[in-house]
PDB file of C-alpha atoms and ligand atoms in Angstrom:
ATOM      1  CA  UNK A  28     131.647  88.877 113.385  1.00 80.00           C
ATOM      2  CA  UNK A  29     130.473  89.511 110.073  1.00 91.00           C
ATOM      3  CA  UNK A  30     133.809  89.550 107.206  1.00 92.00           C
ATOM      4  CA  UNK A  31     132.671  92.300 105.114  1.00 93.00           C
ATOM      5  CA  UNK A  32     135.466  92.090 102.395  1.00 96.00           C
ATOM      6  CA  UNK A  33     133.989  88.717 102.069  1.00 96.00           C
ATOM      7  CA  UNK A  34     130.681  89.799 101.192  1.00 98.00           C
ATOM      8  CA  UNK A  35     131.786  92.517  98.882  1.00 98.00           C
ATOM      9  CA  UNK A  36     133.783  89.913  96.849  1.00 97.00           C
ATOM     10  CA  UNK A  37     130.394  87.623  96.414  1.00 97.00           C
ATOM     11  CA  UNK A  38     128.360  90.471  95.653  1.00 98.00           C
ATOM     12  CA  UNK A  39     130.488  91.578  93.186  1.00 98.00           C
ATOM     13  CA  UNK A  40     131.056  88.681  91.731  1.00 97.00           C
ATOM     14  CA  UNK A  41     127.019  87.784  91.863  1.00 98.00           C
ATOM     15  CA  UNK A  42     126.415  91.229  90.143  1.00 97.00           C
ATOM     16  CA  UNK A  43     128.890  90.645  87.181  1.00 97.00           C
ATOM     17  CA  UNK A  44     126.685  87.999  86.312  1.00 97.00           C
ATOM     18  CA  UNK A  45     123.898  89.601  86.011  1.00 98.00           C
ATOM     19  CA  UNK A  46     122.657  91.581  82.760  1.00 95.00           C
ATOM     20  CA  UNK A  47     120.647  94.449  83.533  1.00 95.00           C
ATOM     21  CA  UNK A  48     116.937  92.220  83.070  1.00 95.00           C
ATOM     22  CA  UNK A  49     118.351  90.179  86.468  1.00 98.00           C
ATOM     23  CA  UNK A  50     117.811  91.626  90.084  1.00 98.00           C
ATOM     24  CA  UNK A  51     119.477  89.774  92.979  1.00 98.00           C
ATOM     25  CA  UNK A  52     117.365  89.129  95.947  1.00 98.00           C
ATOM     26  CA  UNK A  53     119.409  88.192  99.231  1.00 98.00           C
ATOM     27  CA  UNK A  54     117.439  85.498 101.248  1.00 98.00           C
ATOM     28  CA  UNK A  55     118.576  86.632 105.152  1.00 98.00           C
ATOM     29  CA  UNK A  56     116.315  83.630 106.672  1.00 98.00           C
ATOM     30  CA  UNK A  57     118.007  82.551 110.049  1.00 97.00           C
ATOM     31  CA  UNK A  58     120.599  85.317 109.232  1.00 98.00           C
ATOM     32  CA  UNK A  59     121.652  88.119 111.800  1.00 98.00           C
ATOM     33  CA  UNK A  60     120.813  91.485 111.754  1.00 98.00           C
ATOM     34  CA  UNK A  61     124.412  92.256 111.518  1.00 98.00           C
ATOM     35  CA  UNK A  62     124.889  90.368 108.386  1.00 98.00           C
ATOM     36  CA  UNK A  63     121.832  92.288 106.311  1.00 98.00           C
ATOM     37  CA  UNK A  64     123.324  95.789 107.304  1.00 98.00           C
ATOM     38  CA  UNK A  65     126.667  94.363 105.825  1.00 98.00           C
ATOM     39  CA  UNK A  66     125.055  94.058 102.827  1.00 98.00           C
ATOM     40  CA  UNK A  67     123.230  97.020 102.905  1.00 98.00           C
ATOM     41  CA  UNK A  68     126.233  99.201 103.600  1.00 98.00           C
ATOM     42  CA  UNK A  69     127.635  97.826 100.465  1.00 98.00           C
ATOM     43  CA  UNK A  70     124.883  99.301  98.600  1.00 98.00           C
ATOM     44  CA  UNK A  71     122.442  95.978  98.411  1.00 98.00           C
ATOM     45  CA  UNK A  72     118.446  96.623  98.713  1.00 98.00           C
ATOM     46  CA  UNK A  73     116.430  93.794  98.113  1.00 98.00           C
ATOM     47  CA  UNK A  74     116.040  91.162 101.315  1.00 99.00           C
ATOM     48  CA  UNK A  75     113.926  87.863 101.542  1.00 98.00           C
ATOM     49  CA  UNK A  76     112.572  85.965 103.993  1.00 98.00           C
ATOM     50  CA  UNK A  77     110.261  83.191 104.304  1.00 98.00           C
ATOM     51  CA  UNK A  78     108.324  83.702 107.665  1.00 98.00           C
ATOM     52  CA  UNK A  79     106.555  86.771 108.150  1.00 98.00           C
ATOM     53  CA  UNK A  80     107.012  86.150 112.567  1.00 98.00           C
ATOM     54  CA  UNK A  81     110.847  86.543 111.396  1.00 98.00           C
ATOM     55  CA  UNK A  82     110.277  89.291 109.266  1.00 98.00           C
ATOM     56  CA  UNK A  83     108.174  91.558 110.806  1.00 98.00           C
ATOM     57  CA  UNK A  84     111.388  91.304 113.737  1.00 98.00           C
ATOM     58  CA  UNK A  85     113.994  92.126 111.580  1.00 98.00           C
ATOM     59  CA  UNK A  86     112.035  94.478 109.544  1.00 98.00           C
ATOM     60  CA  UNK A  87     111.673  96.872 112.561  1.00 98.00           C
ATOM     61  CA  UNK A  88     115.145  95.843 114.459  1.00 98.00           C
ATOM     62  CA  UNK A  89     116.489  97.313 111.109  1.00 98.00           C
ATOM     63  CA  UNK A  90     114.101 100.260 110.417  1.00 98.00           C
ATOM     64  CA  UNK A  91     116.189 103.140 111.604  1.00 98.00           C
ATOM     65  CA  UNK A  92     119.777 101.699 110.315  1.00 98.00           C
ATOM     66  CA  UNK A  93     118.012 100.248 106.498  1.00 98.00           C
ATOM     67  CA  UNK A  94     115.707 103.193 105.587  1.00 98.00           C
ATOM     68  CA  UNK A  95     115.566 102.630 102.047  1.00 98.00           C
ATOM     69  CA  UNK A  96     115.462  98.513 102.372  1.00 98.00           C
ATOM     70  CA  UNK A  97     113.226  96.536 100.411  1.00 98.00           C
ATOM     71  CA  UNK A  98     111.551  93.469 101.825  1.00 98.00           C
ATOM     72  CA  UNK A  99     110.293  90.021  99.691  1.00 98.00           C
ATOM     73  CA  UNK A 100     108.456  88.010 101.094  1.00 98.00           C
ATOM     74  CA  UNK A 101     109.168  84.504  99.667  1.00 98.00           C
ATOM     75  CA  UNK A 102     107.625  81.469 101.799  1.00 98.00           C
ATOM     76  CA  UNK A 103     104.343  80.030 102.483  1.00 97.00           C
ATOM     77  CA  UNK A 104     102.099  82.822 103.330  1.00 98.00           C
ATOM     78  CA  UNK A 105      99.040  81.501 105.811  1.00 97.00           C
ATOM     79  CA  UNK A 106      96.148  83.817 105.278  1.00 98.00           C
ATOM     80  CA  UNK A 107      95.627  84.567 109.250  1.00 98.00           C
ATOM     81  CA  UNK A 108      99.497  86.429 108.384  1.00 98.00           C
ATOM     82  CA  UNK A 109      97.999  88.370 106.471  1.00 98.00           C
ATOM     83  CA  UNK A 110      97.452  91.560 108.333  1.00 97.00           C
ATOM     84  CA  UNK A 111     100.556  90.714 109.793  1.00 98.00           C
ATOM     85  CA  UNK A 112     102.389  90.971 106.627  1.00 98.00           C
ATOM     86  CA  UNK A 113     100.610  94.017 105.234  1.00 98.00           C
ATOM     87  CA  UNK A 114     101.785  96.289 108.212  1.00 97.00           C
ATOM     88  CA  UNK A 115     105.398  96.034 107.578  1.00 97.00           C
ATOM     89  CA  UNK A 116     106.697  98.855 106.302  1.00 91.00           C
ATOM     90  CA  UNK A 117     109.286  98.303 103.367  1.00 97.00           C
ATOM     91  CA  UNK A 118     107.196  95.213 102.385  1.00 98.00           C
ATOM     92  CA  UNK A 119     107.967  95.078  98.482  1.00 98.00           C
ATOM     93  CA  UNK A 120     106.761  92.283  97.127  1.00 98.00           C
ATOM     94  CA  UNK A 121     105.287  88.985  97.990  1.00 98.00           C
ATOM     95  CA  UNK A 122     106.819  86.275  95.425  1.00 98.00           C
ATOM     96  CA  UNK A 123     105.022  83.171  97.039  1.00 98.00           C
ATOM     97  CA  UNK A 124     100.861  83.747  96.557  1.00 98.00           C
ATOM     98  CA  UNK A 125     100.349  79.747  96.324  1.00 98.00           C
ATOM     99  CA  UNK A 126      96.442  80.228  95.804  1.00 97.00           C
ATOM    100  CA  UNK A 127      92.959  81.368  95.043  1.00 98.00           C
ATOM    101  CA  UNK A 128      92.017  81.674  98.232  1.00 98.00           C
ATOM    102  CA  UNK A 129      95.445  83.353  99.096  1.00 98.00           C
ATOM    103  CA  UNK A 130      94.355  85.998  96.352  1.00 98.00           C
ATOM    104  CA  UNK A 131      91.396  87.122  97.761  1.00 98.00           C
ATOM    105  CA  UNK A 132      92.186  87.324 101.127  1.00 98.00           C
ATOM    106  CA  UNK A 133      94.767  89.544  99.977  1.00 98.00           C
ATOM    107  CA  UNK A 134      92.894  91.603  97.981  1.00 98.00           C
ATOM    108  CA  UNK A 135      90.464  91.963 100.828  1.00 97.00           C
ATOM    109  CA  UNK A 136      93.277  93.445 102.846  1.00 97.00           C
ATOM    110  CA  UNK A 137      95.023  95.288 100.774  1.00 97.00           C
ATOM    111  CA  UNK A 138      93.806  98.849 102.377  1.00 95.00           C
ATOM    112  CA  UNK A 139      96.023  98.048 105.213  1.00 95.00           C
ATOM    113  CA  UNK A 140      99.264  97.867 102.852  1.00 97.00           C
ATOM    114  CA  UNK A 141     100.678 101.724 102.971  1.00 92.00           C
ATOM    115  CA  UNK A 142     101.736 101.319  99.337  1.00 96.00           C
ATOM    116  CA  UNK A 143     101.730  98.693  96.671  1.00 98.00           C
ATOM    117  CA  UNK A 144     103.183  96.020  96.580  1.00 98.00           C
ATOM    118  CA  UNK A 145     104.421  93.783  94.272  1.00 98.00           C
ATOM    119  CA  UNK A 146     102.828  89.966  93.361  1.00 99.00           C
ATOM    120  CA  UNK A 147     104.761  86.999  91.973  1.00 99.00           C
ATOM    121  CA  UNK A 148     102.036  83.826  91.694  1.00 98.00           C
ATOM    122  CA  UNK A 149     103.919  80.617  92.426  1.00 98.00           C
ATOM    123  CA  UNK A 150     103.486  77.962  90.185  1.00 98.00           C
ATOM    124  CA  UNK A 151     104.700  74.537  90.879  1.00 97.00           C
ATOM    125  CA  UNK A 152     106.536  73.039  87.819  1.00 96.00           C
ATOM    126  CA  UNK A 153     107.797  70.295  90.152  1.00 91.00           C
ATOM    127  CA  UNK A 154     104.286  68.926  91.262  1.00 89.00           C
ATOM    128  CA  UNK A 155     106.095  67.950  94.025  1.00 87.00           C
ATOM    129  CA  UNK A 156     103.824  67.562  96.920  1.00 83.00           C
ATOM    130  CA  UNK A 157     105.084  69.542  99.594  1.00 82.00           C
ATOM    131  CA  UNK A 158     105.641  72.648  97.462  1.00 85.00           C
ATOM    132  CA  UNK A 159     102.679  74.630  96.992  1.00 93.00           C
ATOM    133  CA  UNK A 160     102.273  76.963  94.348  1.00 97.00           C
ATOM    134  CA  UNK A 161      99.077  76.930  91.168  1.00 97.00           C
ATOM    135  CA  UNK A 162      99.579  74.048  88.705  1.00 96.00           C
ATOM    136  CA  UNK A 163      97.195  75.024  86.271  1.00 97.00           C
ATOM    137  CA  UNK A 164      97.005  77.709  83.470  1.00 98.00           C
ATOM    138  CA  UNK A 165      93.300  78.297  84.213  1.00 98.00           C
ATOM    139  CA  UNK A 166      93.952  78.959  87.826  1.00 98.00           C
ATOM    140  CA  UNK A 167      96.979  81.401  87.152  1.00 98.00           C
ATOM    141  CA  UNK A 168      94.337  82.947  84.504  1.00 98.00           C
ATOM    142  CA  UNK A 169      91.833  83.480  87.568  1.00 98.00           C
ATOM    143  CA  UNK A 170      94.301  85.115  90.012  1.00 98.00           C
ATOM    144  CA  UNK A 171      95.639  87.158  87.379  1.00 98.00           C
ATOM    145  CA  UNK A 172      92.737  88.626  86.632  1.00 98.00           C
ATOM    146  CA  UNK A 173      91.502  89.486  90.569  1.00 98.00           C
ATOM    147  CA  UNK A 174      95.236  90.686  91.026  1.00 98.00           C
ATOM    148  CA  UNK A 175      95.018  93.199  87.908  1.00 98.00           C
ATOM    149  CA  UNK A 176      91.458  94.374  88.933  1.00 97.00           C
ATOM    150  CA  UNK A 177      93.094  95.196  92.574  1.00 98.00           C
ATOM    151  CA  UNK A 178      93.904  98.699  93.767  1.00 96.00           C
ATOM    152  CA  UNK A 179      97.209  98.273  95.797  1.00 98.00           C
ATOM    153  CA  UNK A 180      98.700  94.703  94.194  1.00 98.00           C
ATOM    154  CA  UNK A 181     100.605  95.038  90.826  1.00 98.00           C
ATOM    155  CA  UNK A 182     100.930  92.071  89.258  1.00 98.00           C
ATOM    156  CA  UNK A 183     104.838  91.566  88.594  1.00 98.00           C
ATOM    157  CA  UNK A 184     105.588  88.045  87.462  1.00 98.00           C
ATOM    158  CA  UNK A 185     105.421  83.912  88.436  1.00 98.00           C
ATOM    159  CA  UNK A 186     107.952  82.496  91.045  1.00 98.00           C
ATOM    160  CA  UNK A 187     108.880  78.537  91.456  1.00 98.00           C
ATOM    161  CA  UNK A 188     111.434  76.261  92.547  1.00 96.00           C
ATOM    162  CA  UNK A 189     113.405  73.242  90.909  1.00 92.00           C
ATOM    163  CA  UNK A 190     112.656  69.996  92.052  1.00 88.00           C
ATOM    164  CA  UNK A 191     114.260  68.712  95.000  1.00 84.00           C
ATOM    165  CA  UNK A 192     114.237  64.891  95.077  1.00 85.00           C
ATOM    166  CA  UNK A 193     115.393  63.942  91.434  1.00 87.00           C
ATOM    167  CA  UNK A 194     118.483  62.211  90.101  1.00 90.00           C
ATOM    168  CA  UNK A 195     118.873  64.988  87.511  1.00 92.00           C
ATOM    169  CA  UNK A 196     118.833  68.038  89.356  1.00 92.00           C
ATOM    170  CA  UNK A 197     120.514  69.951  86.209  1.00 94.00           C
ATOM    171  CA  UNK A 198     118.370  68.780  83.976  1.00 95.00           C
ATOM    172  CA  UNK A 199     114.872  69.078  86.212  1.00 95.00           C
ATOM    173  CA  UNK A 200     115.838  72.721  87.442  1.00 97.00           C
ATOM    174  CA  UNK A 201     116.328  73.304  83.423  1.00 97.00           C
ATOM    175  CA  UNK A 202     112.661  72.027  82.645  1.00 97.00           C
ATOM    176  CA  UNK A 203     111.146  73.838  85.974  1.00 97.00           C
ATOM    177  CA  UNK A 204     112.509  77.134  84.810  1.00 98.00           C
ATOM    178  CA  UNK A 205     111.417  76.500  80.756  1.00 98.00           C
ATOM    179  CA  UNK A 206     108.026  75.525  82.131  1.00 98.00           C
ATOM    180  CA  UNK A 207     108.062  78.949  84.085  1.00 98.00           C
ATOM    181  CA  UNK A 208     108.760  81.214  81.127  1.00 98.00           C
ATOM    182  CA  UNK A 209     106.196  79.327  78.552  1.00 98.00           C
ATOM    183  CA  UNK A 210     103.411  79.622  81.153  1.00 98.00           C
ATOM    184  CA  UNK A 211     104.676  83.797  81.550  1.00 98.00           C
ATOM    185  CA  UNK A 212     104.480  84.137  78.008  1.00 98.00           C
ATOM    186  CA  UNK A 213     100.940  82.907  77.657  1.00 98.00           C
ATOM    187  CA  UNK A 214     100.060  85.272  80.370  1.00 98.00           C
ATOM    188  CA  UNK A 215     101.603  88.236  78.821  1.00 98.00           C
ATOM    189  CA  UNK A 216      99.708  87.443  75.635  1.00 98.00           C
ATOM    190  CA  UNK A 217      96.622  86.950  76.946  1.00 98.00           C
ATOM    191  CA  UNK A 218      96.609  90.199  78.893  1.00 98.00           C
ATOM    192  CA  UNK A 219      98.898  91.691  77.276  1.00 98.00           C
ATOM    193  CA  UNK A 220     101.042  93.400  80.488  1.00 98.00           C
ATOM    194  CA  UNK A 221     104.989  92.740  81.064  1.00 98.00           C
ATOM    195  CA  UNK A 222     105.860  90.298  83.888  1.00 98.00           C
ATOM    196  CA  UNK A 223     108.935  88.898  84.984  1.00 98.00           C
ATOM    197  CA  UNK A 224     110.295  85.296  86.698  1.00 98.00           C
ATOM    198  CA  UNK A 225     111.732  84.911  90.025  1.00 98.00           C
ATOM    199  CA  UNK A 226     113.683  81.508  89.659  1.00 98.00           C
ATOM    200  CA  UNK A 227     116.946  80.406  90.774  1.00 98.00           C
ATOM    201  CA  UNK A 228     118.367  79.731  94.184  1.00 97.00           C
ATOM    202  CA  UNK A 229     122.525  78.483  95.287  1.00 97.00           C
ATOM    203  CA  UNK A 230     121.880  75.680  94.104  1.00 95.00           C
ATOM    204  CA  UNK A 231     120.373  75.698  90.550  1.00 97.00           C
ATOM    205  CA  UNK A 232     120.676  79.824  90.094  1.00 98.00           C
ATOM    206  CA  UNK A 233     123.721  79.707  87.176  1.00 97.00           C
ATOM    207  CA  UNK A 234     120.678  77.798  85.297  1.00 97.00           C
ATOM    208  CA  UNK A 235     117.769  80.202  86.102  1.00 98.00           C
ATOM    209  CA  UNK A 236     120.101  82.618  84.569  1.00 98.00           C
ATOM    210  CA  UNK A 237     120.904  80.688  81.115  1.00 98.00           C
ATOM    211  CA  UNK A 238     117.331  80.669  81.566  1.00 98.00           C
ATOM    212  CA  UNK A 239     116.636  84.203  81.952  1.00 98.00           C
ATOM    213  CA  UNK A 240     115.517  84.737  85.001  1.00 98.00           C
ATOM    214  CA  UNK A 241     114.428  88.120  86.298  1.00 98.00           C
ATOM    215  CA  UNK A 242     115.048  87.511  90.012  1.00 98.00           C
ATOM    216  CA  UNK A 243     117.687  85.026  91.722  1.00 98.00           C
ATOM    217  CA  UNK A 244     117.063  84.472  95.150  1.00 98.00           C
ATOM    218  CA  UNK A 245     120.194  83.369  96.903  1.00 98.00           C
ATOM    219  CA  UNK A 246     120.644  82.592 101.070  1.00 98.00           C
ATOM    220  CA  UNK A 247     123.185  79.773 101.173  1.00 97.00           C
ATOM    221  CA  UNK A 248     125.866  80.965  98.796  1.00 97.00           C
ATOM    222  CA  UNK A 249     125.893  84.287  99.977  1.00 98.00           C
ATOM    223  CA  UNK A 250     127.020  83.427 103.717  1.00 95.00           C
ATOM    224  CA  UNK A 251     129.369  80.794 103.376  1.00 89.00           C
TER     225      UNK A 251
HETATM  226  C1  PLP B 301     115.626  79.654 101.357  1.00 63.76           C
HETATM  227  C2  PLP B 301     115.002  80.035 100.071  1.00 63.76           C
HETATM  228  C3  PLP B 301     115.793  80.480  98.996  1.00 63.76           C
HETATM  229  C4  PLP B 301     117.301  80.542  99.060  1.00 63.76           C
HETATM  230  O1  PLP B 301     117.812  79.262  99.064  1.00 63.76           O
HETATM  231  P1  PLP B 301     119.387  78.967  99.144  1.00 63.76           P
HETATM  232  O2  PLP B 301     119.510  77.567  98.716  1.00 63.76           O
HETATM  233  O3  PLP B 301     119.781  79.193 100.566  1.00 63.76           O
HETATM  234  O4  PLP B 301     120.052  79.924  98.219  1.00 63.76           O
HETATM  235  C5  PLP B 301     115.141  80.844  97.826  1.00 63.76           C
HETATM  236  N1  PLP B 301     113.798  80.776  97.704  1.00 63.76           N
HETATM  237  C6  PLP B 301     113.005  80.342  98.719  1.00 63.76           C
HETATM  238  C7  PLP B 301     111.534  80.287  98.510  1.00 63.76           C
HETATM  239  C8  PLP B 301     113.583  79.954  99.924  1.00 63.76           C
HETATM  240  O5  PLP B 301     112.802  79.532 100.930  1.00 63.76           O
END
Protein backbone atom coordinates (compact mmCIF):
# COMPACT_ATOMS: atom_id res chain seq x y z
CA UNK A 1 0.00 0.00 0.00
CA UNK A 2 1.25 3.17 -1.06
CA UNK A 3 1.00 6.12 2.20
CA UNK A 4 0.01 9.01 0.22
CA UNK A 5 0.12 11.67 3.07
CA UNK A 6 3.63 10.52 3.12
CA UNK A 7 4.42 11.44 -0.26
CA UNK A 8 2.63 14.72 -0.17
CA UNK A 9 4.78 15.75 2.87
CA UNK A 10 8.21 14.94 0.75
CA UNK A 11 6.97 16.56 -2.20
CA UNK A 12 6.17 19.45 -0.50
CA UNK A 13 8.91 19.70 1.30
CA UNK A 14 11.22 18.86 -2.02
CA UNK A 15 9.29 21.73 -3.83
CA UNK A 16 9.94 24.44 -1.09
CA UNK A 17 13.36 24.00 -1.96
CA UNK A 18 13.27 24.65 -5.12
CA UNK A 19 13.41 28.28 -6.79
CA UNK A 20 11.55 28.51 -9.84
CA UNK A 21 15.07 27.72 -12.28
CA UNK A 22 14.85 23.94 -10.45
CA UNK A 23 12.45 21.15 -11.82
CA UNK A 24 12.17 17.93 -9.79
CA UNK A 25 12.39 14.76 -11.69
CA UNK A 26 11.05 11.58 -9.72
CA UNK A 27 13.28 8.49 -10.58
CA UNK A 28 10.35 5.47 -10.33
CA UNK A 29 13.15 2.69 -11.29
CA UNK A 30 12.03 -0.67 -9.59
CA UNK A 31 9.02 1.40 -8.28
CA UNK A 32 5.27 0.24 -8.67
CA UNK A 33 2.85 1.52 -10.79
CA UNK A 34 0.85 2.37 -7.81
CA UNK A 35 3.45 4.54 -6.35
CA UNK A 36 3.91 6.91 -9.74
CA UNK A 37 0.03 7.51 -9.88
CA UNK A 38 0.44 8.61 -6.14
CA UNK A 39 2.52 11.09 -7.24
CA UNK A 40 0.77 12.01 -10.11
CA UNK A 41 -2.51 12.50 -8.31
CA UNK A 42 -0.71 14.96 -6.22
CA UNK A 43 -0.09 16.99 -9.18
CA UNK A 44 3.72 15.64 -10.04
CA UNK A 45 4.67 15.25 -13.96
CA UNK A 46 8.06 14.51 -14.61
CA UNK A 47 9.14 10.52 -14.16
CA UNK A 48 12.62 8.83 -14.76
CA UNK A 49 13.78 5.72 -15.43
CA UNK A 50 16.88 4.14 -16.44
CA UNK A 51 15.92 1.08 -18.68
CA UNK A 52 13.90 1.67 -21.57
CA UNK A 53 12.49 -2.57 -21.27
CA UNK A 54 11.09 -1.00 -17.84
CA UNK A 55 9.88 1.97 -19.30
CA UNK A 56 8.25 1.26 -22.25
CA UNK A 57 6.01 -1.23 -19.46
CA UNK A 58 5.13 1.30 -17.25
CA UNK A 59 4.77 3.91 -19.82
CA UNK A 60 1.76 2.05 -21.36
CA UNK A 61 0.46 0.22 -17.94
CA UNK A 62 0.02 3.99 -17.04
CA UNK A 63 -1.18 5.56 -20.35
CA UNK A 64 -4.87 5.78 -19.71
CA UNK A 65 -4.62 6.73 -15.75
CA UNK A 66 -1.21 9.50 -16.46
CA UNK A 67 -2.36 11.27 -19.68
CA UNK A 68 -0.44 14.28 -19.29
CA UNK A 69 2.87 12.37 -17.74
CA UNK A 70 6.18 13.19 -18.82
CA UNK A 71 8.84 10.54 -19.22
CA UNK A 72 13.03 11.03 -18.80
CA UNK A 73 14.88 8.79 -19.77
CA UNK A 74 18.05 8.80 -17.59
CA UNK A 75 20.35 5.52 -17.94
CA UNK A 76 22.59 4.03 -20.40
CA UNK A 77 20.85 4.14 -23.64
CA UNK A 78 22.20 1.07 -26.09
CA UNK A 79 21.66 2.19 -29.62
CA UNK A 80 19.69 -1.20 -30.72
CA UNK A 81 16.93 0.68 -27.88
CA UNK A 82 16.68 3.05 -29.88
CA UNK A 83 13.53 2.54 -31.82
CA UNK A 84 12.41 1.16 -28.77
CA UNK A 85 12.70 4.33 -26.95
CA UNK A 86 11.45 6.63 -29.68
CA UNK A 87 7.93 4.89 -29.78
CA UNK A 88 6.93 5.71 -26.33
CA UNK A 89 4.58 8.10 -26.19
CA UNK A 90 5.14 10.81 -23.37
CA UNK A 91 8.93 10.31 -23.94
CA UNK A 92 10.26 13.90 -22.86
CA UNK A 93 13.59 13.94 -22.72
CA UNK A 94 16.57 11.73 -22.80
CA UNK A 95 19.20 13.16 -20.10
CA UNK A 96 21.86 10.30 -20.61
CA UNK A 97 23.25 10.59 -24.59
CA UNK A 98 26.85 9.19 -23.42
CA UNK A 99 28.23 9.50 -27.13
CA UNK A 100 28.99 10.32 -30.70
CA UNK A 101 27.86 7.43 -31.94
CA UNK A 102 24.76 7.61 -29.57
CA UNK A 103 24.09 11.06 -31.41
CA UNK A 104 23.79 9.93 -34.68
CA UNK A 105 21.99 7.00 -34.31
CA UNK A 106 19.56 9.16 -32.77
CA UNK A 107 19.40 11.62 -35.14
CA UNK A 108 18.96 8.93 -37.74
CA UNK A 109 15.81 7.92 -35.94
CA UNK A 110 14.40 10.70 -34.92
CA UNK A 111 11.31 10.51 -37.60
CA UNK A 112 9.97 7.80 -35.49
CA UNK A 113 9.74 10.19 -32.28
CA UNK A 114 5.94 11.72 -32.56
CA UNK A 115 7.27 14.98 -31.14
CA UNK A 116 10.49 16.40 -29.86
CA UNK A 117 12.16 15.57 -27.45
CA UNK A 118 14.41 16.93 -25.23
CA UNK A 119 18.57 16.12 -25.06
CA UNK A 120 20.79 16.41 -21.98
CA UNK A 121 24.62 15.18 -23.16
CA UNK A 122 26.23 13.43 -20.20
CA UNK A 123 29.48 14.41 -19.34
CA UNK A 124 31.55 12.54 -16.90
CA UNK A 125 33.25 14.93 -14.38
CA UNK A 126 34.09 11.84 -12.31
CA UNK A 127 36.20 9.96 -15.04
CA UNK A 128 35.20 7.22 -13.22
CA UNK A 129 35.29 4.21 -15.37
CA UNK A 130 32.10 2.65 -15.24
CA UNK A 131 30.14 5.86 -15.82
CA UNK A 132 29.88 6.79 -19.28
CA UNK A 133 29.15 10.09 -20.38
CA UNK A 134 31.72 12.70 -23.02
CA UNK A 135 34.87 13.87 -21.19
CA UNK A 136 35.98 16.27 -23.56
CA UNK A 137 34.93 19.86 -24.59
CA UNK A 138 35.65 19.07 -28.27
CA UNK A 139 33.42 16.08 -28.24
CA UNK A 140 30.44 17.93 -26.41
CA UNK A 141 31.27 20.72 -29.23
CA UNK A 142 30.63 17.89 -31.97
CA UNK A 143 27.33 16.52 -30.59
CA UNK A 144 26.13 19.85 -29.98
CA UNK A 145 26.38 20.84 -33.16
CA UNK A 146 24.62 17.46 -34.95
CA UNK A 147 21.95 17.85 -32.07
CA UNK A 148 21.18 21.67 -33.04
CA UNK A 149 21.24 20.86 -36.84
CA UNK A 150 18.47 18.00 -35.98
CA UNK A 151 14.78 18.34 -36.75
CA UNK A 152 13.01 16.62 -33.74
CA UNK A 153 15.99 16.83 -30.80
CA UNK A 154 16.27 20.22 -28.93
CA UNK A 155 19.20 20.53 -27.30
CA UNK A 156 18.31 21.30 -23.49
CA UNK A 157 21.36 21.03 -21.29
CA UNK A 158 24.46 18.51 -19.84
CA UNK A 159 23.59 15.80 -17.18
CA UNK A 160 26.33 13.96 -14.76
CA UNK A 161 26.75 12.31 -11.61
CA UNK A 162 29.10 12.81 -8.46
CA UNK A 163 31.64 10.42 -7.92
CA UNK A 164 30.89 7.37 -6.18
CA UNK A 165 34.03 5.81 -4.66
CA UNK A 166 35.78 8.88 -2.92
CA UNK A 167 36.49 9.71 0.70
CA UNK A 168 35.06 13.20 0.14
CA UNK A 169 31.83 12.70 -1.28
CA UNK A 170 30.81 16.48 -0.27
CA UNK A 171 33.51 17.87 -1.56
CA UNK A 172 33.80 15.62 -5.05
CA UNK A 173 29.91 16.00 -5.75
CA UNK A 174 30.81 19.96 -5.21
CA UNK A 175 33.65 19.84 -7.97
CA UNK A 176 31.46 17.35 -10.35
CA UNK A 177 28.64 19.83 -10.35
CA UNK A 178 31.20 23.20 -10.76
CA UNK A 179 32.83 21.25 -13.56
CA UNK A 180 29.21 20.80 -15.08
CA UNK A 181 28.22 24.46 -15.12
CA UNK A 182 31.83 25.84 -16.48
CA UNK A 183 31.68 23.32 -19.35
CA UNK A 184 27.56 24.70 -19.92
CA UNK A 185 28.75 28.06 -19.94
CA UNK A 186 31.33 27.58 -22.64
CA UNK A 187 28.67 25.94 -24.62
CA UNK A 188 26.20 28.66 -24.29
CA UNK A 189 28.87 31.09 -25.44
CA UNK A 190 30.01 29.41 -28.15
CA UNK A 191 26.56 28.90 -29.64
CA UNK A 192 25.04 31.17 -28.03
CA UNK A 193 21.50 29.09 -27.03
CA UNK A 194 20.24 28.67 -23.21
CA UNK A 195 20.79 25.21 -21.66
CA UNK A 196 20.28 23.94 -18.38
CA UNK A 197 22.04 21.09 -15.82
CA UNK A 198 20.47 18.02 -14.63
CA UNK A 199 22.65 17.21 -11.45
CA UNK A 200 21.80 16.06 -8.12
CA UNK A 201 20.45 12.80 -6.83
CA UNK A 202 19.37 11.68 -2.63
CA UNK A 203 22.42 11.61 -1.98
CA UNK A 204 24.41 14.74 -3.07
CA UNK A 205 21.05 16.79 -4.43
CA UNK A 206 21.07 19.70 -1.37
CA UNK A 207 24.61 20.40 -3.22
CA UNK A 208 23.48 20.33 -6.91
CA UNK A 209 21.14 22.89 -5.64
CA UNK A 210 23.77 25.38 -3.84
CA UNK A 211 25.05 24.63 -7.12
CA UNK A 212 22.26 25.59 -9.22
CA UNK A 213 21.07 22.90 -10.70
CA UNK A 214 18.20 22.94 -13.17
CA UNK A 215 16.99 19.35 -12.66
CA UNK A 216 17.31 17.06 -9.39
CA UNK A 217 16.68 13.64 -10.01
CA UNK A 218 15.64 11.90 -6.86
CA UNK A 219 14.46 7.82 -6.47
CA UNK A 220 15.73 6.85 -3.03
CA UNK A 221 14.60 9.74 -0.87
CA UNK A 222 11.38 9.96 -2.29
CA UNK A 223 10.17 6.30 -1.22
CA UNK A 224 11.53 5.80 2.01
C1 LIG B 1 18.80 5.95 -9.88
C2 LIG B 1 19.24 7.22 -10.50
C3 LIG B 1 18.98 8.45 -9.87
C4 LIG B 1 18.29 8.55 -8.53
O1 LIG B 1 19.14 8.09 -7.54
P1 LIG B 1 18.72 8.05 -6.00
O2 LIG B 1 20.00 7.91 -5.28
O3 LIG B 1 17.82 6.87 -5.84
O4 LIG B 1 18.03 9.33 -5.70
C5 LIG B 1 19.40 9.60 -10.52
N1 LIG B 1 20.04 9.56 -11.70
C6 LIG B 1 20.32 8.39 -12.33
C7 LIG B 1 21.04 8.43 -13.63
C8 LIG B 1 19.94 7.19 -11.74
O5 LIG B 1 20.21 6.03 -12.37
Amino acid sequence: MVNKALYAEKLKSINSKLSAHTNLLIVTKTRSLEEIQAYYDLGHRDFGENRVQELEDKARDLAKTCPDIRWHMIGHLQTNKVNTLFKIANLRAIHSVHDLHLVDRLIKGQEKLRHPIDIFLQFNTSREEEKSGFETYTELVEAAEFILKSEKLKLRGLMTMGTLRTENFEAEARRCFQELQVEKDKLQSEFNIKLETSMGMSQDYEIALEEKSSWIRLGTMMFL
